[in-house]
Amino acid sequence: MEFNYSYFVTSFKQALLYTPVTLKILFVTFTVSFVLGILIGAIRFYKVPFLSKFFSAFVTVYMGIPIMVALVLYNLVFLTCYTDFANFFHISKKINEIDQIVIAYVALIASNTCSMSEITRGGFRSVDKVQFEAGYTIGLTKFQTFRRIIFPQMLPVISPGLLNLLIGMLKSTNLVSTIGIMEIMVASLYPCQETYSYLEGYLAAALMYWIIGIAIENLGHLVEHYSDKYRKKPI
Amino acid sequence: MIELRNVKKKFGNNEVLHDVSLKVNDGEVVVLLGPSGSGKTTFLRCINFLERADSGKLNFEGKEIDLKKARKKQILEIRRNSAFVFQNYGLFNNKTALQNVMEGLTAVQKKSKEEARKIALDTLDWVGLKDKADFFPSQLSGGQQQRVGIARAVALNPKVILFDEPTSALDPELVGETLAVIKKVAKKGITMIIVTHEMSFAQDVADKVVFMDGGVVVEEGSPDEVFYKPKEERTKKFLARILHQDMYYI
């Protein structure tokens, strides 16, 4: 096996070209599942009647489904049922006009929301009961107490878990290629098809993922550092 | 005026409050005494709904509220007109002393930042902690934290302040500074309900002493009446033990 440097550069350039796609998937998935995860975590923590039981069951069941299976399954359902669905609701958009990235979002977000809700639930439980009560006694509403007191104290606790999940999310974005979406992984392998030498392509993809991963990690440590200023450190 | 009637509370099968009633006039300082497990703290927490009573009525400034069926809005109104000082301080860990005091002023009373800052600094000065304004709770001693807690309560200018054993988590050296601040609050003429084990302080500051045991009010009256001429056998026993203990320490 010979390593061809110029092919590696070509592959890396291709990967660079599709980096925005991966980053977009990552950003949208993370943001949406973060918001939904906090919402579900809060519903379960505050024991909202009915909903808390429902989501507890949902998270337990859904956590067991691999992202890959979900992706292919949703894609299959979409391909077979969309036309009937569109007819029924009088949606004029044709099946080929819909970007398949939507399906990728649904699968990635659903799966990551479950993990996210468990992380935030841990965050809620880490905050002392008296912090909630102190907020209520000065006249803050439940939501104000959460936003101004509880969430800032949750952040340093959940941020290592969030960072971990975000890195995992980055690495799972390449699964979307199974339903035909071009991203870093597929793009960097593209030039290799000329030579059937895939080493350069995989190395280029690995390098790209590693660069993004390092950037995210440093960002995460920054968040950890700034949200953690008020706490006493053990020696 | 605050009046509570027939407050009852159960935790599972354990009936903590049997049938407690209490009337507090404006500007009055009421001290709740009693052995641990007598329901003092639970009773105090029922007043601003940190604990939901099983039954009972609350009359707050002429408004009648059912303790069991109170709605969100009513609860919020009670909480916005009262303040609570916790046994373990209950300061917001993520905020500095100054921000702790400002929080209620800006978020609840919707005062401007400058105005809230001025009030907060004045109040911190009043409890002798102006120089600690930018310290986080984790950087303050227990006594200082509790004084910030009291400043946070006073700054909101509430109709009543509820103290839940404000000195029992402090070491003896720091109790004095905290009690001195509470005395200052009393002099301001704010209505207060205090749960405490500090007998001499209670005698000094209280207008009315309420002795509770086993979830009922055993005896109530002026400090002199309750401390020197207790009528009930249970009160006498409790006082004898407490006073004896005091002598032992001296």
Coordinates of N, CA and C in Angstrom, one line a residue, chain A:
Chain A
M1 N 0.8 -1.2 0.0 CA 0.0 0.0 0.0 C 0.9 1.3 0.0
E2 N 0.7 2.1 -1.0 CA 1.5 3.3 -1.1 C 0.6 4.5 -0.8
F3 N 1.2 5.4 -0.1 CA 0.5 6.6 0.3 C 0.8 7.7 -0.7
N4 N -0.3 8.2 -1.4 CA -0.1 9.3 -2.4 C -0.5 10.6 -1.8
Y5 N 0.4 11.4 -1.6 CA 0.2 12.7 -0.9 C -0.8 13.6 -1.6
S6 N -0.6 13.7 -2.9 CA -1.5 14.6 -3.7 C -3.0 14.1 -3.7
Y7 N -3.2 12.8 -3.7 CA -4.6 12.3 -3.5 C -5.1 12.7 -2.2
F8 N -4.3 12.6 -1.2 CA -4.7 13.0 0.2 C -5.2 14.4 0.2
V9 N -4.4 15.3 -0.4 CA -4.7 16.7 -0.5 C -6.1 16.9 -1.2
T10 N -6.2 16.2 -2.3 CA -7.5 16.3 -3.0 C -8.7 15.9 -2.2
S11 N -8.5 14.7 -1.5 CA -9.5 14.2 -0.6 C -9.9 15.2 0.5
F12 N -8.8 15.8 1.1 CA -9.0 16.7 2.2 C -9.7 18.0 1.7
K13 N -9.4 18.4 0.5 CA -10.1 19.6 -0.1 C -11.6 19.3 -0.3
Q14 N -11.8 18.1 -0.7 CA -13.2 17.6 -0.9 C -14.0 17.6 0.5
A15 N -13.2 17.1 1.5 CA -13.8 17.1 2.8 C -14.1 18.5 3.3
L16 N -13.2 19.4 3.0 CA -13.3 20.8 3.5 C -14.6 21.4 2.8
L17 N -14.8 21.0 1.6 CA -16.0 21.5 0.8 C -17.3 21.1 1.5
Y18 N -17.3 19.9 2.1 CA -18.5 19.4 2.7 C -18.6 19.6 4.2
T19 N -17.6 20.3 4.7 CA -17.6 20.5 6.2 C -18.8 21.4 6.6
P20 N -19.2 22.4 5.9 CA -20.4 23.1 6.3 C -21.6 22.3 6.4
V21 N -21.7 21.3 5.6 CA -22.9 20.4 5.7 C -22.9 19.6 7.0
T22 N -21.7 19.1 7.3 CA -21.6 18.3 8.6 C -21.9 19.3 9.8
L23 N -21.2 20.5 9.7 CA -21.4 21.4 10.8 C -22.8 21.9 11.0
K24 N -23.5 22.0 9.8 CA -24.9 22.4 9.9 C -25.8 21.3 10.5
I25 N -25.5 20.1 10.1 CA -26.3 19.0 10.7 C -26.0 19.0 12.2
L26 N -24.7 19.1 12.6 CA -24.3 19.1 14.0 C -25.0 20.2 14.8
F27 N -24.9 21.4 14.2 CA -25.4 22.6 15.0 C -26.9 22.5 15.2
V28 N -27.7 22.1 14.1 CA -29.1 22.0 14.2 C -29.5 20.9 15.2
T29 N -28.9 19.8 15.0 CA -29.2 18.6 15.9 C -28.9 19.0 17.4
F30 N -27.8 19.6 17.6 CA -27.4 19.9 19.0 C -28.4 20.9 19.6
T31 N -28.6 22.0 18.8 CA -29.5 23.1 19.4 C -30.9 22.6 19.7
V32 N -31.5 21.9 18.7 CA -32.8 21.4 18.9 C -32.9 20.4 20.0
S33 N -32.0 19.4 20.0 CA -32.1 18.4 21.0 C -31.7 18.9 22.4
F34 N -30.9 20.0 22.5 CA -30.6 20.6 23.8 C -31.9 21.2 24.4
V35 N -32.6 22.0 23.5 CA -33.8 22.6 24.0 C -34.8 21.6 24.4
L36 N -35.0 20.6 23.5 CA -36.0 19.6 23.8 C -35.6 18.7 25.0
G37 N -34.3 18.5 25.1 CA -33.8 17.7 26.2 C -34.0 18.3 27.5
I38 N -33.8 19.6 27.6 CA -34.0 20.4 28.8 C -35.5 20.3 29.1
L39 N -36.3 20.5 28.1 CA -37.8 20.5 28.3 C -38.2 19.2 28.9
I40 N -37.8 18.1 28.3 CA -38.2 16.7 28.8 C -37.6 16.5 30.1
G41 N -36.3 16.9 30.3 CA -35.7 16.7 31.6 C -36.5 17.5 32.7
A42 N -36.9 18.7 32.4 CA -37.7 19.5 33.3 C -39.0 18.9 33.6
I43 N -39.7 18.4 32.5 CA -41.0 17.7 32.7 C -40.9 16.6 33.7
R44 N -39.8 15.8 33.5 CA -39.6 14.6 34.4 C -39.2 15.0 35.8
F45 N -38.4 16.1 35.9 CA -37.9 16.5 37.2 C -39.0 17.1 38.0
Y46 N -39.8 18.0 37.4 CA -40.9 18.6 38.1 C -42.1 17.7 38.2
K47 N -42.0 16.5 37.6 CA -43.1 15.5 37.7 C -44.5 16.1 37.2
V48 N -44.4 16.7 36.0 CA -45.7 17.1 35.4 C -46.6 15.9 35.2
P49 N -47.8 16.0 35.6 CA -48.7 14.8 35.5 C -48.8 14.3 34.1
F50 N -49.0 13.1 33.9 CA -49.1 12.4 32.6 C -47.8 12.5 31.7
L51 N -47.4 13.8 31.4 CA -46.3 13.9 30.5 C -45.0 13.3 31.0
S52 N -44.8 13.4 32.3 CA -43.6 12.9 32.9 C -43.5 11.4 32.7
K53 N -44.7 10.7 32.9 CA -44.8 9.3 32.8 C -44.5 8.9 31.3
F54 N -45.2 9.7 30.4 CA -45.1 9.4 29.0 C -43.6 9.5 28.5
F55 N -42.9 10.6 28.9 CA -41.6 10.8 28.4 C -40.6 9.8 29.1
S56 N -40.9 9.4 30.3 CA -40.1 8.4 31.0 C -40.1 7.1 30.2
A57 N -41.3 6.7 29.8 CA -41.5 5.5 29.0 C -40.8 5.7 27.6
F58 N -41.1 6.8 27.0 CA -40.5 7.1 25.6 C -39.0 7.0 25.6
V59 N -38.4 7.7 26.6 CA -36.9 7.7 26.6 C -36.4 6.3 26.8
T60 N -37.0 5.6 27.7 CA -36.5 4.2 28.0 C -36.6 3.4 26.7
V61 N -37.7 3.5 26.0 CA -37.9 2.7 24.8 C -37.0 3.1 23.7
Y62 N -36.9 4.5 23.5 CA -36.2 5.0 22.3 C -34.7 4.9 22.4
M63 N -34.2 4.9 23.7 CA -32.8 4.8 23.9 C -32.2 3.6 23.3
G64 N -33.0 2.5 23.1 CA -32.5 1.2 22.7 C -32.4 1.1 21.2
I65 N -32.9 2.2 20.4 CA -32.9 2.1 19.0 C -31.6 2.7 18.4
P66 N -30.8 2.0 17.7 CA -29.6 2.6 17.1 C -30.0 3.7 16.1
I67 N -29.1 4.7 16.0 CA -29.4 5.9 15.0 C -29.6 5.3 13.6
M68 N -28.7 4.4 13.3 CA -28.7 3.9 11.9 C -30.0 3.2 11.6
V69 N -30.5 2.4 12.5 CA -31.8 1.7 12.3 C -32.9 2.7 12.1
A70 N -32.9 3.7 13.0 CA -33.9 4.8 12.9 C -33.9 5.5 11.6
L71 N -32.7 5.8 11.2 CA -32.5 6.6 9.9 C -33.1 5.8 8.7
V72 N -32.7 4.6 8.6 CA -33.2 3.8 7.5 C -34.7 3.5 7.6
L73 N -35.1 3.3 8.8 CA -36.6 3.1 9.0 C -37.4 4.3 8.6
Y74 N -37.0 5.4 9.1 CA -37.7 6.7 8.8 C -37.7 6.9 7.3
N75 N -36.6 6.7 6.7 CA -36.4 6.9 5.2 C -37.4 6.0 4.5
L76 N -37.5 4.8 4.9 CA -38.4 3.8 4.3 C -39.8 4.2 4.4
V77 N -40.2 4.6 5.6 CA -41.6 5.1 5.9 C -41.8 6.3 5.0
F78 N -40.9 7.2 5.0 CA -41.0 8.4 4.2 C -41.3 8.1 2.7
L79 N -40.4 7.2 2.2 CA -40.5 6.9 0.8 C -41.8 6.2 0.4
T80 N -42.3 5.4 1.3 CA -43.5 4.6 1.0 C -44.8 5.4 1.3
C81 N -44.8 6.2 2.3 CA -46.0 6.8 2.8 C -46.2 8.2 2.4
Y82 N -45.1 8.9 1.9 CA -45.3 10.3 1.8 C -46.4 10.8 0.8
T83 N -46.5 10.1 -0.3 CA -47.5 10.5 -1.3 C -48.9 10.4 -0.7
D84 N -49.2 9.3 0.0 CA -50.5 9.2 0.6 C -50.8 10.3 1.6
F85 N -49.7 10.5 2.4 CA -49.8 11.6 3.4 C -50.0 12.9 2.8
A86 N -49.3 13.2 1.8 CA -49.4 14.5 1.1 C -50.8 14.7 0.5
N87 N -51.3 13.7 -0.1 CA -52.6 13.7 -0.7 C -53.7 14.0 0.4
F88 N -53.5 13.3 1.5 CA -54.5 13.4 2.6 C -54.6 14.8 3.1
F89 N -53.4 15.4 3.3 CA -53.3 16.8 3.9 C -53.3 17.9 2.8
H90 N -53.5 17.5 1.6 CA -53.4 18.4 0.5 C -52.2 19.3 0.4
I91 N -51.0 18.6 0.6 CA -49.7 19.2 0.5 C -49.3 19.1 -1.0
S92 N -49.0 20.3 -1.5 CA -48.7 20.2 -3.0 C -47.3 19.8 -3.3
K93 N -46.4 19.8 -2.3 CA -45.0 19.5 -2.6 C -44.8 18.0 -3.0
K94 N -44.0 17.8 -4.1 CA -43.8 16.4 -4.5 C -42.7 15.8 -3.7
I95 N -42.6 14.5 -3.7 CA -41.7 13.8 -2.9 C -40.2 14.2 -3.2
N96 N -39.9 14.4 -4.5 CA -38.6 14.7 -4.9 C -38.2 16.2 -4.6
E97 N -39.2 17.0 -4.1 CA -38.9 18.4 -3.8 C -38.4 18.5 -2.3
I98 N -38.6 17.4 -1.6 CA -38.3 17.5 -0.2 C -36.8 17.0 0.1
D99 N -36.1 17.8 0.8 CA -34.7 17.5 1.1 C -34.7 16.4 2.1
Q100 N -33.9 15.4 1.8 CA -33.8 14.2 2.7 C -33.2 14.5 4.0
I101 N -32.5 15.7 4.1 CA -31.9 16.1 5.3 C -32.9 16.2 6.5
V102 N -34.1 16.4 6.1 CA -35.2 16.5 7.1 C -35.3 15.2 7.9
I103 N -35.2 14.1 7.1 CA -35.3 12.8 7.8 C -34.1 12.6 8.7
A104 N -32.9 13.0 8.2 CA -31.7 12.9 9.0 C -31.9 13.6 10.3
Y105 N -32.4 14.9 10.2 CA -32.7 15.6 11.4 C -33.6 14.9 12.4
V106 N -34.7 14.4 11.9 CA -35.6 13.7 12.8 C -35.0 12.6 13.5
A107 N -34.2 11.7 12.8 CA -33.6 10.6 13.4 C -32.5 11.0 14.4
L108 N -31.7 12.0 14.0 CA -30.6 12.4 14.9 C -31.1 13.1 16.1
I109 N -32.1 14.0 15.9 CA -32.6 14.8 17.0 C -33.3 13.9 18.0
A110 N -34.2 13.0 17.5 CA -34.9 12.1 18.4 C -34.0 11.3 19.3
S111 N -33.0 10.8 18.7 CA -32.1 9.9 19.5 C -31.3 10.8 20.5
N112 N -30.8 11.9 20.0 CA -29.9 12.7 20.9 C -30.7 13.4 22.0
T113 N -32.0 13.7 21.7 CA -32.8 14.3 22.7 C -33.0 13.4 24.0
C114 N -33.1 12.1 23.7 CA -33.2 11.2 24.8 C -32.0 11.3 25.7
S115 N -30.8 11.2 25.1 CA -29.5 11.3 25.9 C -29.5 12.6 26.6
M116 N -29.8 13.7 25.9 CA -29.8 15.0 26.4 C -30.7 15.2 27.7
S117 N -31.9 14.6 27.6 CA -32.8 14.7 28.7 C -32.3 14.0 29.9
E118 N -31.6 12.9 29.7 CA -31.0 12.2 30.9 C -29.8 13.1 31.5
I119 N -29.0 13.7 30.6 CA -28.0 14.6 31.1 C -28.5 15.7 31.9
T120 N -29.6 16.4 31.4 CA -30.1 17.6 32.1 C -30.8 17.1 33.4
R121 N -31.4 16.0 33.4 CA -32.1 15.5 34.6 C -31.0 15.3 35.7
G122 N -29.9 14.8 35.3 CA -28.8 14.8 36.3 C -28.4 16.1 36.8
G123 N -28.4 17.1 35.9 CA -28.1 18.5 36.3 C -29.1 19.1 37.3
F124 N -30.4 18.8 37.0 CA -31.5 19.3 37.9 C -31.2 18.7 39.3
R125 N -30.9 17.4 39.3 CA -30.8 16.7 40.6 C -29.6 17.2 41.4
S126 N -28.6 17.8 40.7 CA -27.4 18.2 41.4 C -27.5 19.5 42.1
V127 N -28.6 20.2 41.8 CA -28.8 21.5 42.5 C -29.6 21.3 43.8
D128 N -29.1 21.9 44.8 CA -29.7 21.7 46.2 C -31.1 22.3 46.2
K129 N -31.9 21.6 47.0 CA -33.4 21.9 47.1 C -33.5 23.4 47.6
V130 N -32.6 23.8 48.5 CA -32.8 25.1 49.1 C -32.7 26.2 48.0
Q131 N -31.9 26.0 46.9 CA -31.8 27.0 45.8 C -33.1 27.2 45.2
F132 N -33.9 26.2 44.9 CA -35.2 26.3 44.4 C -36.1 27.1 45.4
E133 N -36.1 26.7 46.6 CA -36.9 27.3 47.6 C -36.6 28.8 47.8
A134 N -35.3 29.1 47.8 CA -34.9 30.5 48.0 C -35.4 31.3 46.8
G135 N -35.4 30.8 45.6 CA -36.0 31.5 44.5 C -37.4 31.8 44.7
Y136 N -38.2 30.7 45.1 CA -39.6 30.9 45.3 C -39.9 31.9 46.4
T137 N -39.1 31.9 47.5 CA -39.5 32.7 48.6 C -39.3 34.2 48.3
I138 N -38.4 34.6 47.4 CA -38.2 36.0 47.1 C -39.3 36.4 46.0
G139 N -40.1 35.4 45.6 CA -41.2 35.8 44.7 C -41.0 35.5 43.3
L140 N -39.9 34.8 42.9 CA -39.7 34.4 41.5 C -40.7 33.3 41.2
T141 N -41.1 33.2 39.9 CA -42.0 32.1 39.5 C -41.1 30.9 39.2
K142 N -41.7 29.8 39.0 CA -41.0 28.6 38.7 C -40.0 28.7 37.6
F143 N -40.5 29.3 36.5 CA -39.7 29.5 35.3 C -38.5 30.5 35.5
Q144 N -38.9 31.6 36.2 CA -37.8 32.6 36.6 C -36.7 31.9 37.4
T145 N -37.1 31.1 38.4 CA -36.2 30.5 39.2 C -35.3 29.5 38.4
F146 N -35.9 28.8 37.5 CA -35.1 27.9 36.6 C -34.1 28.7 35.8
R147 N -34.6 29.8 35.2 CA -33.7 30.5 34.2 C -32.6 31.3 34.9
R148 N -32.9 31.9 36.1 CA -32.0 32.8 36.7 C -31.1 32.1 37.7
I149 N -31.6 31.0 38.4 CA -30.9 30.4 39.5 C -30.5 29.0 39.1
I150 N -31.4 28.2 38.7 CA -31.1 26.7 38.6 C -30.3 26.4 37.4
F151 N -30.6 27.0 36.2 CA -29.9 26.7 35.0 C -28.4 27.1 35.1
P152 N -28.1 28.3 35.5 CA -26.7 28.6 35.6 C -25.9 27.7 36.6
Q153 N -26.6 27.1 37.5 CA -25.9 26.2 38.4 C -25.8 24.8 37.9
M154 N -26.7 24.5 36.9 CA -26.7 23.2 36.3 C -25.6 23.1 35.2
L155 N -25.3 24.3 34.6 CA -24.4 24.3 33.5 C -23.0 23.7 33.7
P156 N -22.3 24.1 34.8 CA -21.0 23.5 35.0 C -21.1 22.0 35.3
V157 N -22.3 21.5 35.8 CA -22.4 20.1 36.1 C -22.7 19.3 34.8
I158 N -23.5 19.9 33.9 CA -23.8 19.1 32.7 C -22.9 19.3 31.6
S159 N -22.0 20.3 31.7 CA -21.2 20.6 30.5 C -20.2 19.5 30.1
P160 N -19.6 18.8 31.0 CA -18.8 17.6 30.5 C -19.6 16.6 29.8
G161 N -20.8 16.3 30.3 CA -21.7 15.4 29.6 C -22.1 15.9 28.3
L162 N -22.4 17.2 28.2 CA -22.9 17.8 26.9 C -21.7 17.7 25.9
L163 N -20.5 18.0 26.3 CA -19.4 18.0 25.5 C -19.2 16.6 24.9
N164 N -19.3 15.6 25.8 CA -19.2 14.2 25.4 C -20.2 13.8 24.4
L165 N -21.4 14.3 24.6 CA -22.5 14.0 23.7 C -22.3 14.7 22.3
L166 N -21.8 15.9 22.4 CA -21.6 16.7 21.2 C -20.5 16.0 20.3
I167 N -19.5 15.5 20.9 CA -18.4 14.8 20.2 C -19.0 13.5 19.5
G168 N -19.8 12.8 20.3 CA -20.5 11.6 19.8 C -21.4 11.9 18.7
M169 N -22.1 13.1 18.8 CA -23.0 13.5 17.7 C -22.2 13.8 16.4
L170 N -21.0 14.4 16.6 CA -20.2 14.7 15.4 C -19.9 13.4 14.7
K171 N -19.5 12.5 15.5 CA -19.1 11.2 14.9 C -20.2 10.4 14.3
S172 N -21.4 10.7 14.8 CA -22.6 10.0 14.2 C -23.2 10.7 13.0
T173 N -22.7 11.9 12.7 CA -23.3 12.6 11.6 C -23.0 11.9 10.3
N174 N -21.9 11.1 10.2 CA -21.6 10.5 8.9 C -22.6 9.3 8.6
L175 N -23.4 9.0 9.6 CA -24.4 7.9 9.3 C -25.5 8.4 8.3
V176 N -25.6 9.7 8.2 CA -26.7 10.2 7.3 C -26.3 9.9 5.8
S177 N -25.1 9.5 5.6 CA -24.8 9.1 4.2 C -25.5 7.8 3.8
T178 N -26.0 7.1 4.7 CA -26.8 5.9 4.4 C -28.1 6.2 3.6
I179 N -28.6 7.4 3.9 CA -29.8 7.8 3.2 C -29.5 8.8 2.0
G180 N -28.2 8.8 1.7 CA -27.8 9.5 0.4 C -27.5 11.0 0.6
I181 N -27.1 11.4 1.8 CA -26.7 12.8 2.0 C -25.2 12.8 1.9
M182 N -24.6 13.8 1.1 CA -23.2 14.0 1.0 C -22.7 14.7 2.3
E183 N -21.7 14.2 2.9 CA -21.0 14.9 4.0 C -19.6 14.6 4.0
I184 N -18.8 15.0 5.0 CA -17.4 14.9 5.0 C -16.9 13.5 4.6
M185 N -17.4 12.5 5.3 CA -17.0 11.1 5.1 C -17.1 10.7 3.6
V186 N -18.3 10.8 3.0 CA -18.5 10.4 1.7 C -17.7 11.3 0.7
A187 N -17.7 12.6 1.0 CA -17.0 13.5 0.1 C -15.5 13.2 0.0
S188 N -14.9 12.9 1.1 CA -13.4 12.6 1.1 C -13.1 11.3 0.4
L189 N -14.1 10.4 0.4 CA -13.8 9.1 -0.3 C -14.1 9.2 -1.8
Y190 N -14.7 10.3 -2.2 CA -15.1 10.5 -3.6 C -14.0 10.4 -4.6
P191 N -12.9 11.2 -4.4 CA -11.8 11.1 -5.3 C -11.1 9.7 -5.4
C192 N -11.2 9.0 -4.3 CA -10.6 7.7 -4.2 C -11.1 6.7 -5.3
Q193 N -12.3 7.0 -5.7 CA -12.9 6.0 -6.7 C -12.2 5.9 -8.0
E194 N -11.3 6.9 -8.2 CA -10.6 6.9 -9.5 C -9.4 5.9 -9.4
T195 N -8.9 5.7 -8.2 CA -7.7 4.9 -8.0 C -7.9 3.6 -7.2
Y196 N -9.1 3.5 -6.6 CA -9.4 2.4 -5.7 C -8.4 2.3 -4.5
S197 N -7.8 3.4 -4.2 CA -6.9 3.5 -3.1 C -7.6 4.4 -2.0
Y198 N -8.2 3.7 -1.0 CA -9.0 4.4 -0.1 C -8.3 5.0 1.1
L199 N -7.0 4.6 1.3 CA -6.3 5.0 2.5 C -6.3 6.6 2.7
E200 N -6.0 7.3 1.6 CA -5.9 8.7 1.6 C -7.2 9.3 2.0
G201 N -8.3 8.8 1.4 CA -9.6 9.3 1.7 C -10.0 9.2 3.1
Y202 N -9.8 8.0 3.7 CA -10.2 7.8 5.1 C -9.3 8.6 6.0
L203 N -8.0 8.8 5.7 CA -7.2 9.6 6.5 C -7.6 11.0 6.5
A204 N -8.0 11.5 5.3 CA -8.4 12.9 5.1 C -9.7 13.1 6.0
A205 N -10.6 12.2 5.9 CA -11.8 12.3 6.7 C -11.5 12.3 8.2
A206 N -10.6 11.4 8.6 CA -10.2 11.3 10.0 C -9.6 12.6 10.5
L207 N -8.8 13.2 9.7 CA -8.1 14.4 10.0 C -9.1 15.5 10.2
M208 N -10.1 15.6 9.3 CA -11.1 16.6 9.3 C -12.0 16.5 10.6
Y209 N -12.4 15.2 10.9 CA -13.2 15.0 12.1 C -12.4 15.4 13.4
W210 N -11.1 15.1 13.3 CA -10.2 15.3 14.5 C -10.1 16.8 14.7
I211 N -10.0 17.6 13.6 CA -9.9 19.1 13.7 C -11.1 19.7 14.4
I212 N -12.3 19.2 13.8 CA -13.5 19.7 14.3 C -13.7 19.3 15.8
G213 N -13.4 18.1 16.1 CA -13.5 17.6 17.5 C -12.6 18.4 18.4
I214 N -11.4 18.7 18.1 CA -10.5 19.5 18.9 C -11.1 20.9 19.2
A215 N -11.6 21.5 18.1 CA -12.2 22.8 18.2 C -13.4 22.8 19.2
I216 N -14.3 21.8 19.1 CA -15.4 21.6 19.9 C -15.0 21.4 21.4
E217 N -14.0 20.6 21.6 CA -13.5 20.3 22.9 C -13.0 21.6 23.6
N218 N -12.3 22.4 22.9 CA -11.7 23.6 23.5 C -12.9 24.6 23.8
L219 N -13.9 24.6 22.9 CA -15.0 25.5 23.2 C -15.7 25.0 24.4
G220 N -15.9 23.7 24.6 CA -16.5 23.1 25.7 C -15.8 23.5 27.0
H221 N -14.5 23.4 27.0 CA -13.7 23.7 28.2 C -13.9 25.2 28.6
L222 N -14.0 26.0 27.6 CA -14.2 27.4 27.8 C -15.5 27.7 28.6
V223 N -16.6 27.0 28.1 CA -17.9 27.1 28.7 C -17.8 26.6 30.1
E224 N -17.2 25.5 30.3 CA -17.0 24.9 31.6 C -16.3 25.9 32.6
H225 N -15.3 26.5 32.1 CA -14.5 27.4 32.9 C -15.3 28.6 33.3
Y226 N -16.0 29.2 32.4 CA -16.7 30.4 32.7 C -18.0 30.2 33.5
S227 N -18.6 29.0 33.3 CA -19.9 28.8 34.1 C -19.5 28.3 35.5
D228 N -18.3 28.1 35.8 CA -17.9 27.4 37.0 C -17.2 28.4 38.0
K229 N -17.2 29.7 37.6 CA -16.4 30.6 38.4 C -16.8 30.7 39.9
Y230 N -18.1 30.5 40.2 CA -18.5 30.8 41.5 C -18.2 29.6 42.5
R231 N -17.8 28.5 41.9 CA -17.6 27.3 42.8 C -16.2 27.2 43.4
K232 N -16.2 26.7 44.6 CA -14.9 26.5 45.3 C -14.3 25.2 44.7
K233 N -13.0 25.3 44.4 CA -12.3 24.1 43.9 C -11.6 23.3 45.0
P234 N -11.7 22.0 44.9 CA -10.9 21.2 45.9 C -9.4 21.4 45.6
I235 N -8.7 21.2 46.6 CA -7.2 21.4 46.4 C -6.6 20.2 45.6

